[in-house]
Amino acid sequence: MKTLRNNWRANADFYELQHTDAGSHARAGRIHTDHGDILTPIFMPVGTAASVKGVHLHELMDDIKAQIILGNTYHLYLRPGTDIIHKAGGLHRFNGFTRPMLTDSGGFQVFSLTGIRKLRREGCEFRSHIDGSKHFFSPEGVMDIERTIGADIMMAFDECPPGTADFQYARKSLDLTHHWLDRCVERFTSTPEQYGYHQTLFPIVQGCVYPELRRESALRCVEKEAEGYAIGGLAVGEPAEQMYEMIEVVNEILPTDRPRYLMGVGTPANLLEAIERGVDMFDCVMPTRNGRNAMIFTSQGVVNLRNAKWADCFEPLDPCGTSYVDTAYTKAYIHHLFKAKELLAMQVASIHNLAFYLWLVGEARKHILADDFSKWKSQILNQLMQRV
């Protein structure tokens, strides 16, 4: 069977490991794509349906300074559909975001659609959450969908078992994921890029919370000689300490000269703990979802702007000034907007949270390069997660 390398330029062109922190496994690097470079560690805002909820394009690119965003294969396949995206010339032209994009594979939706999906070796049959229509995802079909969407970084199709799955279920699920991975690789390496720029495929390491399964999966993925690797199936119900343990197990095996992407994670504390263990890339809906519900993350701690205590607090959202909204608006004003159910409240909170996450990984990078990441992390961690 073909390996990924047969269809790619040299791996050294894709990722450059620039520095590893002297006191931890934290890394600073640079990912090279045809839509621009990505400095790591990096957080990727989630653009599920070709948009980051509540955020204008100029805010995403200029104020938040997003270097890369994520699109959701399942949702984009259902709406607007791959025909529309293809006619537009790919997702970059459809939504106007000119920097790199990553697509998931729909694997998490396979996990979350329990009750309206059927898994089998051939793929996954499911019903649309929109209109109940029946659809089928095969590994080959998902590769074709992601090619058509036009992501710079594509994910292999996998099954994401719940964090509480027993060993027998996790074993069966991992066998299915590995079978699908082989088929994804074969399809990917036998199909051309549609829009004239480089696309790459990341295998996903699964195995639930079982170290032996995680090691097996990491080794199986490394055999594919991919330009990067994802760690999936974490932050899905298991305790945080087990998540960190699985990251350590996997990163002992994944090569140091390729980027590592921890999927769907998480809180500011999760990011810093994972960075310390050698993770480079993250995505999560938490900044925007929590922002829409009046919770903002700041350098001083977590703030619920619906609380009455902020009604007459005329301080900026965050003295750090991670984006223009931090100094343009006060806590009292955004508290008022949430109470009045004004849409601007959700927009401002979402912009702030995303800018904060990008600020946080940027600060982490600075301290990795300065060889004092662990010291900085221990100083800031408790402060970031306290309720203000």
PDB file of C-alpha atoms in Angstrom, residues 182-379:
ATOM      1  CA  ASP A 182      -5.728   2.422   5.852  1.00  0.00           C
ATOM      2  CA  ARG A 183      -8.542   3.208   3.448  1.00  0.00           C
ATOM      3  CA  CYS A 184      -8.200   6.955   4.013  1.00  0.00           C
ATOM      4  CA  VAL A 185      -4.497   6.786   3.169  1.00  0.00           C
ATOM      5  CA  GLU A 186      -5.150   4.783   0.015  1.00  0.00           C
ATOM      6  CA  ARG A 187      -7.805   7.231  -1.152  1.00  0.00           C
ATOM      7  CA  PHE A 188      -5.824  10.323  -0.227  1.00  0.00           C
ATOM      8  CA  THR A 189      -2.660   9.225  -2.006  1.00  0.00           C
ATOM      9  CA  SER A 190      -4.571   8.244  -5.154  1.00  0.00           C
ATOM     10  CA  THR A 191      -6.524  11.508  -5.584  1.00  0.00           C
ATOM     11  CA  PRO A 192      -5.256  14.935  -6.667  1.00  0.00           C
ATOM     12  CA  GLU A 193      -5.541  18.244  -4.867  1.00  0.00           C
ATOM     13  CA  GLN A 194      -8.488  20.119  -6.372  1.00  0.00           C
ATOM     14  CA  TYR A 195      -7.450  23.766  -6.127  1.00  0.00           C
ATOM     15  CA  GLY A 196      -3.751  23.776  -6.892  1.00  0.00           C
ATOM     16  CA  TYR A 197      -2.316  24.012  -3.364  1.00  0.00           C
ATOM     17  CA  HIS A 198      -0.822  21.462  -0.992  1.00  0.00           C
ATOM     18  CA  GLN A 199      -3.149  19.436   1.211  1.00  0.00           C
ATOM     19  CA  THR A 200      -1.959  17.097   3.926  1.00  0.00           C
ATOM     20  CA  LEU A 201      -3.613  14.294   5.921  1.00  0.00           C
ATOM     21  CA  PHE A 202      -3.220  13.711   9.663  1.00  0.00           C
ATOM     22  CA  PRO A 203      -3.969  10.239  11.089  1.00  0.00           C
ATOM     23  CA  ILE A 204      -5.823  10.316  14.418  1.00  0.00           C
ATOM     24  CA  VAL A 205      -4.544   8.391  17.444  1.00  0.00           C
ATOM     25  CA  GLN A 206      -7.417   6.778  19.372  1.00  0.00           C
ATOM     26  CA  GLY A 207      -7.555   4.172  22.157  1.00  0.00           C
ATOM     27  CA  CYS A 208      -9.731   5.781  24.846  1.00  0.00           C
ATOM     28  CA  VAL A 209      -8.013   5.806  28.275  1.00  0.00           C
ATOM     29  CA  TYR A 210      -6.120   2.524  27.839  1.00  0.00           C
ATOM     30  CA  PRO A 211      -2.341   3.039  27.557  1.00  0.00           C
ATOM     31  CA  GLU A 212      -1.755  -0.181  25.597  1.00  0.00           C
ATOM     32  CA  LEU A 213      -4.363   0.819  23.011  1.00  0.00           C
ATOM     33  CA  ARG A 214      -2.989   4.351  22.770  1.00  0.00           C
ATOM     34  CA  ARG A 215       0.533   3.015  22.183  1.00  0.00           C
ATOM     35  CA  GLU A 216      -0.721   0.604  19.538  1.00  0.00           C
ATOM     36  CA  SER A 217      -2.617   3.371  17.778  1.00  0.00           C
ATOM     37  CA  ALA A 218       0.294   5.816  17.898  1.00  0.00           C
ATOM     38  CA  LEU A 219       2.619   3.214  16.379  1.00  0.00           C
ATOM     39  CA  ARG A 220       0.078   2.386  13.681  1.00  0.00           C
ATOM     40  CA  CYS A 221      -0.282   6.069  12.804  1.00  0.00           C
ATOM     41  CA  VAL A 222       3.482   6.681  12.738  1.00  0.00           C
ATOM     42  CA  GLU A 223       3.823   3.885  10.171  1.00  0.00           C
ATOM     43  CA  LYS A 224       1.969   6.140   7.716  1.00  0.00           C
ATOM     44  CA  GLU A 225       4.850   8.657   7.736  1.00  0.00           C
ATOM     45  CA  ALA A 226       2.392  11.555   7.865  1.00  0.00           C
ATOM     46  CA  GLU A 227       3.322  15.223   7.992  1.00  0.00           C
ATOM     47  CA  GLY A 228       1.479  15.562  11.303  1.00  0.00           C
ATOM     48  CA  TYR A 229      -0.630  13.612  13.777  1.00  0.00           C
ATOM     49  CA  ALA A 230      -3.799  14.217  15.744  1.00  0.00           C
ATOM     50  CA  ILE A 231      -4.734  12.904  19.183  1.00  0.00           C
ATOM     51  CA  GLY A 232      -8.470  12.264  19.331  1.00  0.00           C
ATOM     52  CA  GLY A 233     -10.963  10.809  21.768  1.00  0.00           C
ATOM     53  CA  LEU A 234      -9.948  12.898  24.782  1.00  0.00           C
ATOM     54  CA  ALA A 235     -11.978  15.429  26.782  1.00  0.00           C
ATOM     55  CA  VAL A 236     -15.033  13.249  26.091  1.00  0.00           C
ATOM     56  CA  GLY A 237     -15.934  12.380  29.663  1.00  0.00           C
ATOM     57  CA  GLU A 238     -12.725  11.040  31.174  1.00  0.00           C
ATOM     58  CA  PRO A 239     -11.008  12.813  34.122  1.00  0.00           C
ATOM     59  CA  ALA A 240      -8.475  15.475  33.143  1.00  0.00           C
ATOM     60  CA  GLU A 241      -5.604  13.555  34.741  1.00  0.00           C
ATOM     61  CA  GLN A 242      -6.327  10.568  32.514  1.00  0.00           C
ATOM     62  CA  MET A 243      -6.310  12.862  29.509  1.00  0.00           C
ATOM     63  CA  TYR A 244      -2.866  14.181  30.474  1.00  0.00           C
ATOM     64  CA  GLU A 245      -1.616  10.633  31.025  1.00  0.00           C
ATOM     65  CA  MET A 246      -2.760   9.575  27.552  1.00  0.00           C
ATOM     66  CA  ILE A 247      -1.047  12.610  26.005  1.00  0.00           C
ATOM     67  CA  GLU A 248       2.215  11.583  27.670  1.00  0.00           C
ATOM     68  CA  VAL A 249       1.843   7.982  26.465  1.00  0.00           C
ATOM     69  CA  VAL A 250       1.180   9.048  22.883  1.00  0.00           C
ATOM     70  CA  ASN A 251       3.840  11.754  22.696  1.00  0.00           C
ATOM     71  CA  GLU A 252       6.525   9.286  23.727  1.00  0.00           C
ATOM     72  CA  ILE A 253       5.879   7.629  20.351  1.00  0.00           C
ATOM     73  CA  LEU A 254       4.868  10.409  17.950  1.00  0.00           C
ATOM     74  CA  PRO A 255       7.926  11.852  16.154  1.00  0.00           C
ATOM     75  CA  THR A 256       9.319  15.130  17.449  1.00  0.00           C
ATOM     76  CA  ASP A 257       9.743  16.581  13.955  1.00  0.00           C
ATOM     77  CA  ARG A 258       5.997  16.576  13.169  1.00  0.00           C
ATOM     78  CA  PRO A 259       3.196  18.702  14.674  1.00  0.00           C
ATOM     79  CA  ARG A 260       0.816  17.168  17.217  1.00  0.00           C
ATOM     80  CA  TYR A 261      -2.804  18.254  17.317  1.00  0.00           C
ATOM     81  CA  LEU A 262      -4.991  17.597  20.378  1.00  0.00           C
ATOM     82  CA  MET A 263      -8.548  17.643  19.098  1.00  0.00           C
ATOM     83  CA  GLY A 264     -11.407  19.444  20.849  1.00  0.00           C
ATOM     84  CA  VAL A 265      -9.468  20.688  23.894  1.00  0.00           C
ATOM     85  CA  GLY A 266     -10.220  22.725  25.967  1.00  0.00           C
ATOM     86  CA  THR A 267      -9.922  25.100  28.952  1.00  0.00           C
ATOM     87  CA  PRO A 268      -6.935  27.454  29.346  1.00  0.00           C
ATOM     88  CA  ALA A 269      -5.560  25.016  31.938  1.00  0.00           C
ATOM     89  CA  ASN A 270      -5.963  22.090  29.522  1.00  0.00           C
ATOM     90  CA  LEU A 271      -4.016  23.982  26.867  1.00  0.00           C
ATOM     91  CA  LEU A 272      -1.102  24.806  29.150  1.00  0.00           C
ATOM     92  CA  GLU A 273      -0.905  21.291  30.583  1.00  0.00           C
ATOM     93  CA  ALA A 274      -0.950  19.785  27.086  1.00  0.00           C
ATOM     94  CA  ILE A 275       1.631  22.262  25.775  1.00  0.00           C
ATOM     95  CA  GLU A 276       3.929  21.263  28.630  1.00  0.00           C
ATOM     96  CA  ARG A 277       3.551  17.655  27.437  1.00  0.00           C
ATOM     97  CA  GLY A 278       4.507  18.472  23.850  1.00  0.00           C
ATOM     98  CA  VAL A 279       1.238  19.309  22.057  1.00  0.00           C
ATOM     99  CA  ASP A 280       1.333  21.970  19.319  1.00  0.00           C
ATOM    100  CA  MET A 281      -2.224  22.538  18.041  1.00  0.00           C
ATOM    101  CA  PHE A 282      -5.654  22.899  19.641  1.00  0.00           C
ATOM    102  CA  ASP A 283      -9.259  23.652  18.793  1.00  0.00           C
ATOM    103  CA  CYS A 284     -12.368  23.972  20.924  1.00  0.00           C
ATOM    104  CA  VAL A 285     -15.813  25.596  20.807  1.00  0.00           C
ATOM    105  CA  MET A 286     -15.438  26.703  24.430  1.00  0.00           C
ATOM    106  CA  PRO A 287     -14.285  30.304  23.808  1.00  0.00           C
ATOM    107  CA  THR A 288     -17.271  31.161  21.602  1.00  0.00           C
ATOM    108  CA  ARG A 289     -19.850  28.928  23.291  1.00  0.00           C
ATOM    109  CA  ASN A 290     -18.981  30.187  26.756  1.00  0.00           C
ATOM    110  CA  GLY A 291     -18.764  33.737  25.442  1.00  0.00           C
ATOM    111  CA  ARG A 292     -22.315  33.541  24.087  1.00  0.00           C
ATOM    112  CA  ASN A 293     -23.346  32.518  27.593  1.00  0.00           C
ATOM    113  CA  ALA A 294     -21.676  35.519  29.279  1.00  0.00           C
ATOM    114  CA  MET A 295     -18.582  33.678  30.537  1.00  0.00           C
ATOM    115  CA  ILE A 296     -15.264  35.258  29.583  1.00  0.00           C
ATOM    116  CA  PHE A 297     -11.722  34.091  30.204  1.00  0.00           C
ATOM    117  CA  THR A 298      -9.303  36.773  31.355  1.00  0.00           C
ATOM    118  CA  SER A 299      -5.741  37.034  32.622  1.00  0.00           C
ATOM    119  CA  GLN A 300      -7.250  37.564  36.099  1.00  0.00           C
ATOM    120  CA  GLY A 301      -9.597  34.552  35.989  1.00  0.00           C
ATOM    121  CA  VAL A 302     -13.023  33.475  34.728  1.00  0.00           C
ATOM    122  CA  VAL A 303     -15.789  36.099  34.788  1.00  0.00           C
ATOM    123  CA  ASN A 304     -19.549  35.540  34.541  1.00  0.00           C
ATOM    124  CA  LEU A 305     -20.780  38.840  33.150  1.00  0.00           C
ATOM    125  CA  ARG A 306     -24.403  38.128  34.095  1.00  0.00           C
ATOM    126  CA  ASN A 307     -23.544  38.397  37.797  1.00  0.00           C
ATOM    127  CA  ALA A 308     -24.908  41.522  39.465  1.00  0.00           C
ATOM    128  CA  LYS A 309     -21.475  42.394  40.862  1.00  0.00           C
ATOM    129  CA  TRP A 310     -20.447  43.694  37.416  1.00  0.00           C
ATOM    130  CA  ALA A 311     -23.387  46.091  37.007  1.00  0.00           C
ATOM    131  CA  ASP A 312     -21.321  49.102  38.129  1.00  0.00           C
ATOM    132  CA  CYS A 313     -17.826  47.843  37.351  1.00  0.00           C
ATOM    133  CA  PHE A 314     -16.333  50.232  34.804  1.00  0.00           C
ATOM    134  CA  GLU A 315     -13.061  48.351  34.388  1.00  0.00           C
ATOM    135  CA  PRO A 316     -12.071  47.010  30.949  1.00  0.00           C
ATOM    136  CA  LEU A 317     -12.921  43.386  30.189  1.00  0.00           C
ATOM    137  CA  ASP A 318      -9.261  42.454  30.659  1.00  0.00           C
ATOM    138  CA  PRO A 319      -6.374  44.746  31.634  1.00  0.00           C
ATOM    139  CA  CYS A 320      -4.141  42.623  29.375  1.00  0.00           C
ATOM    140  CA  GLY A 321      -5.801  44.180  26.347  1.00  0.00           C
ATOM    141  CA  THR A 322      -5.741  41.004  24.242  1.00  0.00           C
ATOM    142  CA  SER A 323      -8.001  42.641  21.612  1.00  0.00           C
ATOM    143  CA  TYR A 324      -9.639  46.003  20.913  1.00  0.00           C
ATOM    144  CA  VAL A 325     -12.843  44.968  22.747  1.00  0.00           C
ATOM    145  CA  ASP A 326     -10.945  44.633  26.026  1.00  0.00           C
ATOM    146  CA  THR A 327     -10.356  48.369  26.289  1.00  0.00           C
ATOM    147  CA  ALA A 328     -13.309  49.588  24.213  1.00  0.00           C
ATOM    148  CA  TYR A 329     -15.928  48.057  26.521  1.00  0.00           C
ATOM    149  CA  THR A 330     -16.334  47.829  30.281  1.00  0.00           C
ATOM    150  CA  LYS A 331     -17.664  44.929  32.309  1.00  0.00           C
ATOM    151  CA  ALA A 332     -20.642  47.075  33.325  1.00  0.00           C
ATOM    152  CA  TYR A 333     -21.600  47.777  29.713  1.00  0.00           C
ATOM    153  CA  ILE A 334     -21.372  44.155  28.550  1.00  0.00           C
ATOM    154  CA  HIS A 335     -23.250  43.076  31.711  1.00  0.00           C
ATOM    155  CA  HIS A 336     -26.010  45.488  30.663  1.00  0.00           C
ATOM    156  CA  LEU A 337     -26.040  44.097  27.112  1.00  0.00           C
ATOM    157  CA  PHE A 338     -26.418  40.533  28.345  1.00  0.00           C
ATOM    158  CA  LYS A 339     -29.259  41.549  30.673  1.00  0.00           C
ATOM    159  CA  ALA A 340     -30.934  43.379  27.770  1.00  0.00           C
ATOM    160  CA  LYS A 341     -30.364  40.334  25.497  1.00  0.00           C
ATOM    161  CA  GLU A 342     -28.534  42.441  22.958  1.00  0.00           C
ATOM    162  CA  LEU A 343     -26.685  40.452  20.279  1.00  0.00           C
ATOM    163  CA  LEU A 344     -23.617  42.681  20.638  1.00  0.00           C
ATOM    164  CA  ALA A 345     -22.951  41.117  24.051  1.00  0.00           C
ATOM    165  CA  MET A 346     -22.415  37.672  22.536  1.00  0.00           C
ATOM    166  CA  GLN A 347     -20.285  39.082  19.738  1.00  0.00           C
ATOM    167  CA  VAL A 348     -17.992  41.056  22.038  1.00  0.00           C
ATOM    168  CA  ALA A 349     -17.606  38.151  24.484  1.00  0.00           C
ATOM    169  CA  SER A 350     -16.773  35.750  21.641  1.00  0.00           C
ATOM    170  CA  ILE A 351     -14.170  38.094  20.161  1.00  0.00           C
ATOM    171  CA  HIS A 352     -12.627  38.633  23.569  1.00  0.00           C
ATOM    172  CA  ASN A 353     -12.418  34.917  24.397  1.00  0.00           C
ATOM    173  CA  LEU A 354     -10.867  33.972  21.078  1.00  0.00           C
ATOM    174  CA  ALA A 355      -8.346  36.801  21.333  1.00  0.00           C
ATOM    175  CA  PHE A 356      -7.545  35.675  24.868  1.00  0.00           C
ATOM    176  CA  TYR A 357      -6.884  32.097  23.750  1.00  0.00           C
ATOM    177  CA  LEU A 358      -4.608  33.337  20.954  1.00  0.00           C
ATOM    178  CA  TRP A 359      -2.855  35.608  23.452  1.00  0.00           C
ATOM    179  CA  LEU A 360      -2.372  32.679  25.841  1.00  0.00           C
ATOM    180  CA  VAL A 361      -0.718  30.378  23.297  1.00  0.00           C
ATOM    181  CA  GLY A 362       1.358  33.328  22.100  1.00  0.00           C
ATOM    182  CA  GLU A 363       2.597  33.923  25.639  1.00  0.00           C
ATOM    183  CA  ALA A 364       3.316  30.206  25.983  1.00  0.00           C
ATOM    184  CA  ARG A 365       5.448  30.376  22.845  1.00  0.00           C
ATOM    185  CA  LYS A 366       7.416  33.336  24.217  1.00  0.00           C
ATOM    186  CA  HIS A 367       8.188  31.471  27.421  1.00  0.00           C
ATOM    187  CA  ILE A 368       9.132  28.278  25.562  1.00  0.00           C
ATOM    188  CA  LEU A 369      11.649  30.288  23.553  1.00  0.00           C
ATOM    189  CA  ALA A 370      12.901  31.854  26.804  1.00  0.00           C
ATOM    190  CA  ASP A 371      13.287  28.387  28.423  1.00  0.00           C
ATOM    191  CA  ASP A 372      11.079  29.295  31.396  1.00  0.00           C
ATOM    192  CA  PHE A 373       7.731  27.841  30.299  1.00  0.00           C
ATOM    193  CA  SER A 374       7.143  25.617  33.344  1.00  0.00           C
ATOM    194  CA  LYS A 375       7.929  28.421  35.784  1.00  0.00           C
ATOM    195  CA  TRP A 376       5.574  30.806  33.969  1.00  0.00           C
ATOM    196  CA  LYS A 377       2.856  28.166  33.762  1.00  0.00           C
ATOM    197  CA  SER A 378       2.981  27.448  37.497  1.00  0.00           C
ATOM    198  CA  GLN A 379       2.650  31.172  38.219  1.00  0.00           C
TER     199      GLN A 379
END
